C-alpha cells in the first residue's frame, strides 16, 4: 500500500489528524492495534477546550457535540467545607469549555472517517516503522497471518504512551522528563444525575475527589487512591461512602448514588519526550507526553499537537515548504510544557501527598485560601483551564 501520511494509532490524535488531512486532499492510512470496539470502550477525558471544539467543528465532526455537549462557564473548588466558583467566562472575557466525553469524540471521528472512506486498519499486530531517517519511510504490520507494508512520505506516531513510535527515536537523541505521582484516580461512571450542574474539584483531608458528568443522567466521579489499589477492593458502596466523605456537606447531601457501569484506576504521571520528531516521524498526543488528568489537559494537548502537525503537513503538500515540519517539535513543546506546568500545579494543589505532613499541608491550605480570595489568582487558573492560545 502507498500513502502520503501513515498514522500509527486510531485514538483521537490519529483520527483527528486523518480527518483534517483528508479535507485538504492529503492521503493517510491509520493502523490501529486494537479493535474498534476496544478503542470505543475506553472511558477517558470529559472536558474539551475551545480550541478542540473549534477544530472538531472545522473538521465537520462537531454536530453531535453541539447537540449533546454541555457548555460550561465555570466550576467549583471545594476546600474545608467552602465552595469557590471559578467564573471562567467572567475572568477570561467569555471563554468556556465543553463537557463531552472523549469516547463520543472518538466515535464521531470514526463515523466521519467511515463516511469519507478513510482507510483504518484495525487489530494490526507488530506495527513497526522503518527507514524514518530516509526520504522513503514505511511501516509494516501483521494481520491475517500476513506481513503488510505501507510506503509513505511521513509517519505520524499517534500511538499513545505505550506505543512503538517514541521508541523508534534513538536513545542517543531522545530525552524524557517524568514525574510519577504517589497516587492514582479511581473513576466511576454511573447513570445518575450529576451532583451539581458544574464540576466540583474537592480538596479534603482524606484526599482529592472530582465530581464530573457526561450528560444530565450520566455522572463521572473520581477519588484519589493509593497507587497500588485494586479496583476489586472497591465495591460501589465503599466508593460512594468515600466520595461523600470528601465532599462539602451540601454536595454530600445532594449526591445521587447508583450502580457503577464502569470502574477503573488510572495512574498519574507527568511526562514529556523531546524532541517530538525524528527524520520523517512526528509524535503527537500521548505518544509524546502525559499529564495528570487534574487539569483536563490530556486530550486537549493532543488537539493542539494535531493543529500544529496538520498545518505543517498542509504547508508541505500545498506550498512545498518543510518549515512547519522542521519547527513542529519546538512549536508544540512550547504549549505542551505550559499545560504540563498547569496540570502539575493543579495536582499539587488539590491532592494529599504523604510527604506533605505538617508544613506542606499548611502551604496547601494557604494556597487555596489565597486562590479563594484573589481575583488575579482565579484569573490565572481560569485562563489555563479554558486553554492557552494555540
Ligand atoms: P490514545 O492512547 O488515546 O490512543 C492511542 C491509540 O494507539 C490507541 O487506540 C492504542 O490502541 C493505539 N496503539 C498503541 N500502540 C500501538 C501500536 N504499537 N500500533 C498501533 N496502534 C497502537 N485526559 C483528560 O483530559 N481527562 C481525563 O480524565 C483523562 N483520563 C484518562 C484516563 C486514562 C486511563 C488514560 C490512559 C488517559 C486519560 N486521559 C485523560 C488522557 C487521554 O484522554 C489522552 O490524552 C488521549 O487519549 C490522547 O489521545 P491519543 O494521543 O490519541 O492517545
Ligand atoms: C472527566 O469528566 O472525566 C474529567 C473532567 C475533568 C478532569 C478530569 C476528568 O480534570
GROMACS .gro file of C-alpha atoms and ligand atoms in nm:
model
  453
    1UNK     CA    1   0.000   0.000   0.000
    2UNK     CA    2   0.121   0.356  -0.070
    3UNK     CA    3   0.003   0.672   0.109
    4UNK     CA    4   0.127   1.019   0.197
    5UNK     CA    5   0.098   1.006   0.579
    6UNK     CA    6   0.095   0.671   0.762
    7UNK     CA    7  -0.066   0.718   1.106
    8UNK     CA    8   0.012   0.471   1.384
    9UNK     CA    9  -0.276   0.472   1.635
   10UNK     CA   10  -0.652   0.514   1.595
   11UNK     CA   11  -0.727   0.718   1.907
   12UNK     CA   12  -0.838   1.083   1.899
   13UNK     CA   13  -0.495   1.208   1.779
   14UNK     CA   14  -0.470   0.975   1.480
   15UNK     CA   15  -0.836   1.007   1.383
   16UNK     CA   16  -0.840   1.388   1.403
   17UNK     CA   17  -0.517   1.415   1.200
   18UNK     CA   18  -0.653   1.182   0.932
   19UNK     CA   19  -0.980   1.374   0.910
   20UNK     CA   20  -0.814   1.716   0.877
   21UNK     CA   21  -0.567   1.590   0.614
   22UNK     CA   22  -0.845   1.425   0.414
   23UNK     CA   23  -1.035   1.755   0.393
   24UNK     CA   24  -0.725   1.909   0.233
   25UNK     CA   25  -0.681   1.624  -0.013
   26UNK     CA   26  -0.389   1.464   0.170
   27UNK     CA   27  -0.398   1.084   0.183
   28UNK     CA   28  -0.344   0.895   0.508
   29UNK     CA   29  -0.387   0.545   0.647
   30UNK     CA   30  -0.448   0.470   1.016
   31UNK     CA   31  -0.305   0.146   1.158
   32UNK     CA   32  -0.456   0.060   1.500
   33UNK     CA   33  -0.356  -0.237   1.713
   34UNK     CA   34  -0.690  -0.284   1.893
   35UNK     CA   35  -1.042  -0.348   1.769
   36UNK     CA   36  -1.271  -0.052   1.716
   37UNK     CA   37  -1.497  -0.179   1.996
   38UNK     CA   38  -1.199  -0.181   2.235
   39UNK     CA   39  -1.096   0.173   2.142
   40UNK     CA   40  -1.454   0.297   2.182
   41UNK     CA   41  -1.490   0.114   2.514
   42UNK     CA   42  -1.223   0.321   2.687
   43UNK     CA   43  -1.365   0.587   2.924
   44UNK     CA   44  -1.120   0.878   2.926
   45UNK     CA   45  -1.146   1.255   2.917
   46UNK     CA   46  -1.459   1.464   2.957
   47UNK     CA   47  -1.368   1.832   2.911
   48UNK     CA   48  -1.290   1.992   2.572
   49UNK     CA   49  -1.111   2.326   2.542
   50UNK     CA   50  -1.247   2.580   2.294
   51UNK     CA   51  -0.952   2.506   2.063
   52UNK     CA   52  -1.055   2.142   2.028
   53UNK     CA   53  -1.423   2.235   1.993
   54UNK     CA   54  -1.329   2.471   1.707
   55UNK     CA   55  -1.112   2.202   1.541
   56UNK     CA   56  -1.391   1.944   1.555
   57UNK     CA   57  -1.641   2.188   1.404
   58UNK     CA   58  -1.393   2.288   1.129
   59UNK     CA   59  -1.330   1.918   1.057
   60UNK     CA   60  -1.705   1.859   1.009
   61UNK     CA   61  -1.743   1.643   1.321
   62UNK     CA   62  -1.896   1.894   1.563
   63UNK     CA   63  -2.271   1.844   1.502
   64UNK     CA   64  -2.345   1.582   1.771
   65UNK     CA   65  -2.113   1.763   2.015
   66UNK     CA   66  -2.313   2.083   1.958
   67UNK     CA   67  -2.640   1.891   2.013
   68UNK     CA   68  -2.538   1.680   2.311
   69UNK     CA   69  -2.235   1.854   2.463
   70UNK     CA   70  -2.270   2.076   2.772
   71UNK     CA   71  -2.105   2.420   2.753
   72UNK     CA   72  -1.963   2.504   3.098
   73UNK     CA   73  -1.869   2.860   3.201
   74UNK     CA   74  -1.735   2.778   3.546
   75UNK     CA   75  -1.651   2.510   3.801
   76UNK     CA   76  -1.619   2.487   4.180
   77UNK     CA   77  -1.320   2.420   4.401
   78UNK     CA   78  -1.413   2.293   4.749
   79UNK     CA   79  -1.183   2.328   5.050
   80UNK     CA   80  -1.260   2.297   5.421
   81UNK     CA   81  -1.636   2.288   5.354
   82UNK     CA   82  -1.633   2.602   5.134
   83UNK     CA   83  -1.710   2.601   4.758
   84UNK     CA   84  -1.547   2.871   4.547
   85UNK     CA   85  -1.679   2.909   4.193
   86UNK     CA   86  -1.415   2.984   3.931
   87UNK     CA   87  -1.605   3.206   3.686
   88UNK     CA   88  -1.414   3.109   3.370
   89UNK     CA   89  -1.631   3.313   3.133
   90UNK     CA   90  -1.624   3.623   3.355
   91UNK     CA   91  -1.248   3.601   3.413
   92UNK     CA   92  -1.144   3.522   3.053
   93UNK     CA   93  -1.365   3.757   2.851
   94UNK     CA   94  -1.629   3.492   2.775
   95UNK     CA   95  -1.427   3.174   2.717
   96UNK     CA   96  -1.570   2.839   2.830
   97UNK     CA   97  -1.522   2.462   2.793
   98UNK     CA   98  -1.744   2.188   2.652
   99UNK     CA   99  -1.827   1.879   2.860
  100UNK     CA  100  -1.846   1.597   2.603
  101UNK     CA  101  -1.680   1.258   2.657
  102UNK     CA  102  -1.367   1.159   2.465
  103UNK     CA  103  -1.547   0.836   2.381
  104UNK     CA  104  -1.807   1.041   2.191
  105UNK     CA  105  -1.537   1.247   2.016
  106UNK     CA  106  -1.368   0.925   1.906
  107UNK     CA  107  -1.699   0.778   1.784
  108UNK     CA  108  -1.780   1.096   1.587
  109UNK     CA  109  -1.433   1.084   1.427
  110UNK     CA  110  -1.465   0.715   1.335
  111UNK     CA  111  -1.807   0.784   1.180
  112UNK     CA  112  -1.666   1.075   0.977
  113UNK     CA  113  -1.370   0.867   0.857
  114UNK     CA  114  -1.604   0.585   0.754
  115UNK     CA  115  -1.835   0.825   0.568
  116UNK     CA  116  -1.536   0.956   0.372
  117UNK     CA  117  -1.398   0.608   0.303
  118UNK     CA  118  -1.100   0.665   0.529
  119UNK     CA  119  -0.863   0.368   0.547
  120UNK     CA  120  -0.835   0.238   0.904
  121UNK     CA  121  -0.665  -0.098   0.965
  122UNK     CA  122  -0.788  -0.240   1.298
  123UNK     CA  123  -0.632  -0.519   1.502
  124UNK     CA  124  -0.295  -0.476   1.336
  125UNK     CA  125  -0.013  -0.658   1.514
  126UNK     CA  126   0.357  -0.586   1.541
  127UNK     CA  127   0.326  -0.244   1.382
  128UNK     CA  128   0.679  -0.125   1.304
  129UNK     CA  129   0.810   0.198   1.147
  130UNK     CA  130   1.114   0.166   0.917
  131UNK     CA  131   1.371   0.393   0.745
  132UNK     CA  132   1.248   0.701   0.931
  133UNK     CA  133   1.573   0.883   0.858
  134UNK     CA  134   1.533   0.845   0.480
  135UNK     CA  135   1.303   1.005   0.221
  136UNK     CA  136   1.121   0.672   0.185
  137UNK     CA  137   0.996   0.559   0.524
  138UNK     CA  138   0.746   0.278   0.556
  139UNK     CA  139   0.561   0.080   0.820
  140UNK     CA  140   0.491  -0.291   0.841
  141UNK     CA  141   0.229  -0.482   1.039
  142UNK     CA  142   0.094  -0.834   1.073
  143UNK     CA  143  -0.268  -0.918   1.005
  144UNK     CA  144  -0.442  -1.234   0.889
  145UNK     CA  145  -0.116  -1.425   0.910
  146UNK     CA  146   0.048  -1.197   0.655
  147UNK     CA  147   0.302  -0.915   0.674
  148UNK     CA  148   0.174  -0.591   0.521
  149UNK     CA  149   0.377  -0.288   0.415
  150UNK     CA  150   0.270   0.077   0.375
  151UNK     CA  151   0.512   0.303   0.186
  152UNK     CA  152   0.467   0.670   0.278
  153UNK     CA  153   0.618   1.016   0.283
  154UNK     CA  154   0.578   1.060   0.660
  155UNK     CA  155   0.486   0.860   0.973
  156UNK     CA  156   0.267   1.019   1.244
  157UNK     CA  157   0.319   0.849   1.580
  158UNK     CA  158  -0.025   0.878   1.743
  159UNK     CA  159   0.001   0.553   1.936
  160UNK     CA  160  -0.019   0.675   2.293
  161UNK     CA  161   0.216   0.636   2.588
  162UNK     CA  162   0.269   0.262   2.537
  163UNK     CA  163   0.308   0.279   2.160
  164UNK     CA  164   0.607   0.194   1.938
  165UNK     CA  165   0.667   0.533   1.776
  166UNK     CA  166   0.852   0.709   2.058
  167UNK     CA  167   1.072   0.403   2.099
  168UNK     CA  168   1.180   0.441   1.734
  169UNK     CA  169   1.370   0.758   1.824
  170UNK     CA  170   1.731   0.661   1.909
  171UNK     CA  171   1.811   0.674   2.281
  172UNK     CA  172   2.109   0.897   2.195
  173UNK     CA  173   1.864   1.162   2.069
  174UNK     CA  174   1.553   1.112   2.286
  175UNK     CA  175   1.529   1.294   2.620
  176UNK     CA  176   1.246   1.203   2.860
  177UNK     CA  177   1.123   1.410   3.152
  178UNK     CA  178   0.897   1.234   3.403
  179UNK     CA  179   0.732   1.275   3.741
  180UNK     CA  180   0.526   0.984   3.877
  181UNK     CA  181   0.275   1.082   4.148
  182UNK     CA  182   0.238   0.865   4.461
  183UNK     CA  183  -0.134   0.802   4.397
  184UNK     CA  184  -0.391   0.723   4.125
  185UNK     CA  185  -0.752   0.807   4.042
  186UNK     CA  186  -1.031   0.556   4.094
  187UNK     CA  187  -1.305   0.655   3.849
  188UNK     CA  188  -1.673   0.553   3.839
  189UNK     CA  189  -1.934   0.613   3.570
  190UNK     CA  190  -2.297   0.592   3.691
  191UNK     CA  191  -2.636   0.651   3.530
  192UNK     CA  192  -2.731   0.906   3.793
  193UNK     CA  193  -2.794   1.283   3.775
  194UNK     CA  194  -2.476   1.482   3.845
  195UNK     CA  195  -2.444   1.617   4.199
  196UNK     CA  196  -2.404   1.971   4.059
  197UNK     CA  197  -2.459   2.139   3.721
  198UNK     CA  198  -2.087   2.221   3.708
  199UNK     CA  199  -1.771   2.025   3.802
  200UNK     CA  200  -1.650   2.025   4.163
  201UNK     CA  201  -1.278   1.973   4.238
  202UNK     CA  202  -1.256   1.875   4.607
  203UNK     CA  203  -0.955   1.906   4.837
  204UNK     CA  204  -1.012   1.709   5.158
  205UNK     CA  205  -0.801   1.564   5.440
  206UNK     CA  206  -0.891   1.219   5.307
  207UNK     CA  207  -0.767   1.303   4.959
  208UNK     CA  208  -0.883   1.454   4.630
  209UNK     CA  209  -1.223   1.390   4.470
  210UNK     CA  210  -1.376   1.515   4.144
  211UNK     CA  211  -1.744   1.540   4.053
  212UNK     CA  212  -1.793   1.549   3.676
  213UNK     CA  213  -2.050   1.432   3.426
  214UNK     CA  214  -2.126   1.329   3.067
  215UNK     CA  215  -2.493   1.437   3.049
  216UNK     CA  216  -2.786   1.504   3.284
  217UNK     CA  217  -2.816   1.136   3.368
  218UNK     CA  218  -2.459   1.015   3.339
  219UNK     CA  219  -2.214   1.114   3.614
  220UNK     CA  220  -1.838   1.069   3.631
  221UNK     CA  221  -1.671   1.068   3.973
  222UNK     CA  222  -1.310   1.015   4.082
  223UNK     CA  223  -1.138   0.971   4.418
  224UNK     CA  224  -0.762   0.983   4.476
  225UNK     CA  225  -0.646   0.635   4.576
  226UNK     CA  226  -0.322   0.459   4.670
  227UNK     CA  227  -0.104   0.376   4.373
  228UNK     CA  228  -0.120   0.002   4.443
  229UNK     CA  229  -0.500  -0.003   4.479
  230UNK     CA  230  -0.704  -0.270   4.301
  231UNK     CA  231  -1.049  -0.197   4.155
  232UNK     CA  232  -1.167  -0.526   4.306
  233UNK     CA  233  -1.114  -0.375   4.655
  234UNK     CA  234  -1.375  -0.111   4.582
  235UNK     CA  235  -1.741  -0.209   4.598
  236UNK     CA  236  -1.986   0.058   4.480
  237UNK     CA  237  -2.090   0.116   4.841
  238UNK     CA  238  -1.731   0.171   4.952
  239UNK     CA  239  -1.674   0.412   4.662
  240UNK     CA  240  -1.987   0.619   4.734
  241UNK     CA  241  -1.913   0.639   5.107
  242UNK     CA  242  -1.552   0.752   5.040
  243UNK     CA  243  -1.667   1.006   4.782
  244UNK     CA  244  -1.928   1.152   5.018
  245UNK     CA  245  -1.669   1.180   5.296
  246UNK     CA  246  -1.457   1.407   5.069
  247UNK     CA  247  -1.737   1.639   4.952
  248UNK     CA  248  -1.864   1.957   5.120
  249UNK     CA  249  -2.183   1.894   5.322
  250UNK     CA  250  -2.430   2.029   5.063
  251UNK     CA  251  -2.281   1.815   4.783
  252UNK     CA  252  -2.267   1.507   5.008
  253UNK     CA  253  -2.634   1.567   5.087
  254UNK     CA  254  -2.733   1.607   4.720
  255UNK     CA  255  -2.525   1.315   4.586
  256UNK     CA  256  -2.741   1.060   4.397
  257UNK     CA  257  -2.576   0.718   4.415
  258UNK     CA  258  -2.636   0.421   4.192
  259UNK     CA  259  -2.468   0.116   4.036
  260UNK     CA  260  -2.138   0.181   3.858
  261UNK     CA  261  -2.138   0.099   3.486
  262UNK     CA  262  -1.762   0.149   3.462
  263UNK     CA  263  -1.496   0.146   3.732
  264UNK     CA  264  -1.121   0.183   3.670
  265UNK     CA  265  -0.798   0.313   3.820
  266UNK     CA  266  -0.563   0.542   3.627
  267UNK     CA  267  -0.208   0.612   3.744
  268UNK     CA  268  -0.095   0.977   3.744
  269UNK     CA  269   0.223   1.091   3.581
  270UNK     CA  270   0.373   1.397   3.411
  271UNK     CA  271   0.584   1.302   3.112
  272UNK     CA  272   0.740   1.479   2.815
  273UNK     CA  273   0.957   1.332   2.539
  274UNK     CA  274   1.188   1.561   2.342
  275UNK     CA  275   1.219   1.603   2.051
  276UNK     CA  276   0.877   1.511   1.908
  277UNK     CA  277   1.020   1.439   1.565
  278UNK     CA  278   1.295   1.222   1.417
  279UNK     CA  279   1.356   1.223   1.043
  280UNK     CA  280   1.013   1.167   0.887
  281UNK     CA  281   0.849   1.056   1.216
  282UNK     CA  282   0.634   1.303   1.411
  283UNK     CA  283   0.490   1.222   1.756
  284UNK     CA  284   0.153   1.368   1.866
  285UNK     CA  285  -0.069   1.325   2.172
  286UNK     CA  286   0.007   1.075   2.446
  287UNK     CA  287   0.288   0.927   2.234
  288UNK     CA  288   0.484   1.241   2.321
  289UNK     CA  289   0.351   1.348   2.660
  290UNK     CA  290   0.127   1.257   2.953
  291UNK     CA  291  -0.035   1.491   3.204
  292UNK     CA  292  -0.218   1.404   3.528
  293UNK     CA  293  -0.592   1.442   3.442
  294UNK     CA  294  -0.645   1.707   3.716
  295UNK     CA  295  -0.626   1.996   3.470
  296UNK     CA  296  -0.826   1.815   3.196
  297UNK     CA  297  -0.539   1.872   2.952
  298UNK     CA  298  -0.454   1.526   2.811
  299UNK     CA  299  -0.696   1.514   2.521
  300UNK     CA  300  -0.670   1.890   2.471
  301UNK     CA  301  -0.291   1.878   2.432
  302UNK     CA  302  -0.334   1.604   2.171
  303UNK     CA  303  -0.559   1.850   1.986
  304UNK     CA  304  -0.304   2.132   1.979
  305UNK     CA  305  -0.033   1.889   1.863
  306UNK     CA  306  -0.261   1.786   1.576
  307UNK     CA  307  -0.331   2.151   1.498
  308UNK     CA  308   0.042   2.221   1.455
  309UNK     CA  309   0.119   1.893   1.277
  310UNK     CA  310  -0.171   1.908   1.031
  311UNK     CA  311  -0.083   2.271   0.947
  312UNK     CA  312   0.277   2.160   0.882
  313UNK     CA  313   0.170   1.874   0.651
  314UNK     CA  314  -0.071   2.103   0.464
  315UNK     CA  315   0.207   2.362   0.415
  316UNK     CA  316   0.437   2.088   0.283
  317UNK     CA  317   0.189   1.945   0.033
  318UNK     CA  318   0.031   2.276  -0.077
  319UNK     CA  319   0.338   2.504  -0.073
  320UNK     CA  320   0.627   2.260  -0.089
  321UNK     CA  321   0.769   2.412   0.230
  322UNK     CA  322   0.901   2.189   0.510
  323UNK     CA  323   0.939   2.482   0.752
  324UNK     CA  324   0.635   2.379   0.957
  325UNK     CA  325   0.762   2.023   0.982
  326UNK     CA  326   1.107   2.140   1.088
  327UNK     CA  327   0.956   2.366   1.357
  328UNK     CA  328   0.681   2.126   1.471
  329UNK     CA  329   0.859   1.983   1.775
  330UNK     CA  330   0.972   2.320   1.913
  331UNK     CA  331   0.633   2.483   1.846
  332UNK     CA  332   0.431   2.201   2.003
  333UNK     CA  333   0.662   2.167   2.305
  334UNK     CA  334   0.615   2.535   2.400
  335UNK     CA  335   0.240   2.478   2.456
  336UNK     CA  336   0.295   2.126   2.598
  337UNK     CA  337   0.520   2.250   2.877
  338UNK     CA  338   0.271   2.526   2.975
  339UNK     CA  339  -0.005   2.264   3.008
  340UNK     CA  340   0.243   2.036   3.189
  341UNK     CA  341   0.307   2.313   3.441
  342UNK     CA  342  -0.063   2.386   3.492
  343UNK     CA  343  -0.153   2.016   3.535
  344UNK     CA  344   0.133   1.969   3.784
  345UNK     CA  345   0.027   2.283   3.974
  346UNK     CA  346  -0.340   2.180   3.997
  347UNK     CA  347  -0.244   1.825   4.101
  348UNK     CA  348  -0.006   1.956   4.368
  349UNK     CA  349  -0.271   2.198   4.495
  350UNK     CA  350  -0.554   1.950   4.534
  351UNK     CA  351  -0.414   1.608   4.625
  352UNK     CA  352  -0.299   1.470   4.958
  353UNK     CA  353   0.075   1.399   4.947
  354UNK     CA  354   0.206   1.169   5.219
  355UNK     CA  355   0.532   1.365   5.243
  356UNK     CA  356   0.338   1.692   5.291
  357UNK     CA  357   0.259   1.614   5.657
  358UNK     CA  358   0.278   1.943   5.853
  359UNK     CA  359   0.438   2.229   5.657
  360UNK     CA  360   0.323   2.105   5.316
  361UNK     CA  361  -0.036   2.068   5.433
  362UNK     CA  362  -0.037   2.425   5.569
  363UNK     CA  363   0.108   2.560   5.245
  364UNK     CA  364  -0.167   2.379   5.050
  365UNK     CA  365  -0.436   2.530   5.276
  366UNK     CA  366  -0.280   2.874   5.236
  367UNK     CA  367  -0.254   2.839   4.858
  368UNK     CA  368  -0.626   2.751   4.843
  369UNK     CA  369  -0.725   3.032   5.080
  370UNK     CA  370  -0.527   3.275   4.864
  371UNK     CA  371  -0.693   3.140   4.548
  372UNK     CA  372  -1.037   3.181   4.705
  373UNK     CA  373  -0.959   3.542   4.799
  374UNK     CA  374  -0.774   3.662   4.486
  375UNK     CA  375  -0.930   3.750   4.151
  376UNK     CA  376  -0.581   3.757   4.000
  377UNK     CA  377  -0.514   3.400   4.116
  378UNK     CA  378  -0.854   3.285   3.988
  379UNK     CA  379  -0.787   3.454   3.652
  380UNK     CA  380  -0.458   3.268   3.614
  381UNK     CA  381  -0.637   2.940   3.690
  382UNK     CA  382  -0.926   3.021   3.455
  383UNK     CA  383  -0.709   3.118   3.155
  384UNK     CA  384  -0.517   2.792   3.182
  385UNK     CA  385  -0.826   2.578   3.233
  386UNK     CA  386  -1.012   2.712   2.924
  387UNK     CA  387  -0.688   2.657   2.729
  388UNK     CA  388  -0.397   2.884   2.640
  389UNK     CA  389  -0.385   3.005   2.277
  390UNK     CA  390  -0.251   2.767   2.009
  391LIG     P1  391  -0.459   0.725   2.291
  391LIG     O1  392  -0.381   0.645   2.392
  391LIG     O2  393  -0.600   0.765   2.321
  391LIG     O3  394  -0.465   0.645   2.153
  391LIG     C1  395  -0.351   0.574   2.106
  391LIG     C2  396  -0.402   0.462   2.019
  391LIG     O4  397  -0.288   0.395   1.964
  391LIG     C3  398  -0.480   0.360   2.098
  391LIG     O5  399  -0.603   0.331   2.035
  391LIG     C4  400  -0.390   0.238   2.101
  391LIG     O6  401  -0.460   0.116   2.097
  391LIG     C5  402  -0.308   0.256   1.975
  391LIG     N1  403  -0.177   0.191   1.979
  391LIG     C6  404  -0.094   0.179   2.085
  391LIG     N2  405   0.018   0.112   2.047
  391LIG     C7  406   0.003   0.082   1.915
  391LIG     C8  407   0.083   0.014   1.819
  391LIG     N3  408   0.202  -0.037   1.854
  391LIG     N4  409   0.036   0.002   1.694
  391LIG     C9  410  -0.084   0.054   1.658
  391LIG     N5  411  -0.166   0.120   1.744
  391LIG    C10  412  -0.121   0.133   1.871
  391LIG     N6  413  -0.734   1.314   2.964
  391LIG    C11  414  -0.815   1.411   3.011
  391LIG     O7  415  -0.809   1.524   2.959
  391LIG     N7  416  -0.903   1.387   3.114
  391LIG    C12  417  -0.914   1.262   3.171
  391LIG     O8  418  -0.992   1.240   3.263
  391LIG    C13  419  -0.832   1.157   3.125
  391LIG     N8  420  -0.842   1.032   3.177
  391LIG    C14  421  -0.757   0.932   3.130
  391LIG    C15  422  -0.764   0.801   3.183
  391LIG    C16  423  -0.676   0.700   3.136
  391LIG    C17  424  -0.684   0.560   3.194
  391LIG    C18  425  -0.582   0.730   3.035
  391LIG    C19  426  -0.486   0.625   2.984
  391LIG    C20  427  -0.577   0.860   2.981
  391LIG    C21  428  -0.665   0.960   3.027
  391LIG     N9  429  -0.663   1.090   2.974
  391LIG    C22  430  -0.743   1.189   3.020
  391LIG    C23  431  -0.573   1.124   2.870
  391LIG    C24  432  -0.634   1.075   2.741
  391LIG     O9  433  -0.758   1.135   2.723
  391LIG    C25  434  -0.535   1.104   2.631
  391LIG    O10  435  -0.484   1.236   2.642
  391LIG    C26  436  -0.591   1.084   2.495
  391LIG    O11  437  -0.643   0.954   2.488
  391LIG    C27  438  -0.480   1.109   2.395
  391LIG    O12  439  -0.519   1.059   2.274
  391LIG     P2  440  -0.413   0.986   2.178
  391LIG    O13  441  -0.289   1.065   2.170
  391LIG    O14  442  -0.488   0.951   2.054
  391LIG    O15  443  -0.370   0.852   2.258
  392LIG     C1  444  -1.393   1.377   3.336
  392LIG     O1  445  -1.511   1.418   3.327
  392LIG     O2  446  -1.359   1.258   3.307
  392LIG     C2  447  -1.287   1.472   3.384
  392LIG     C3  448  -1.318   1.606   3.396
  392LIG     C4  449  -1.219   1.694   3.440
  392LIG     C5  450  -1.093   1.646   3.471
  392LIG     C6  451  -1.062   1.510   3.456
  392LIG     C7  452  -1.160   1.423   3.412
  392LIG     O3  453  -0.996   1.732   3.515
   0.00000   0.00000   0.00000
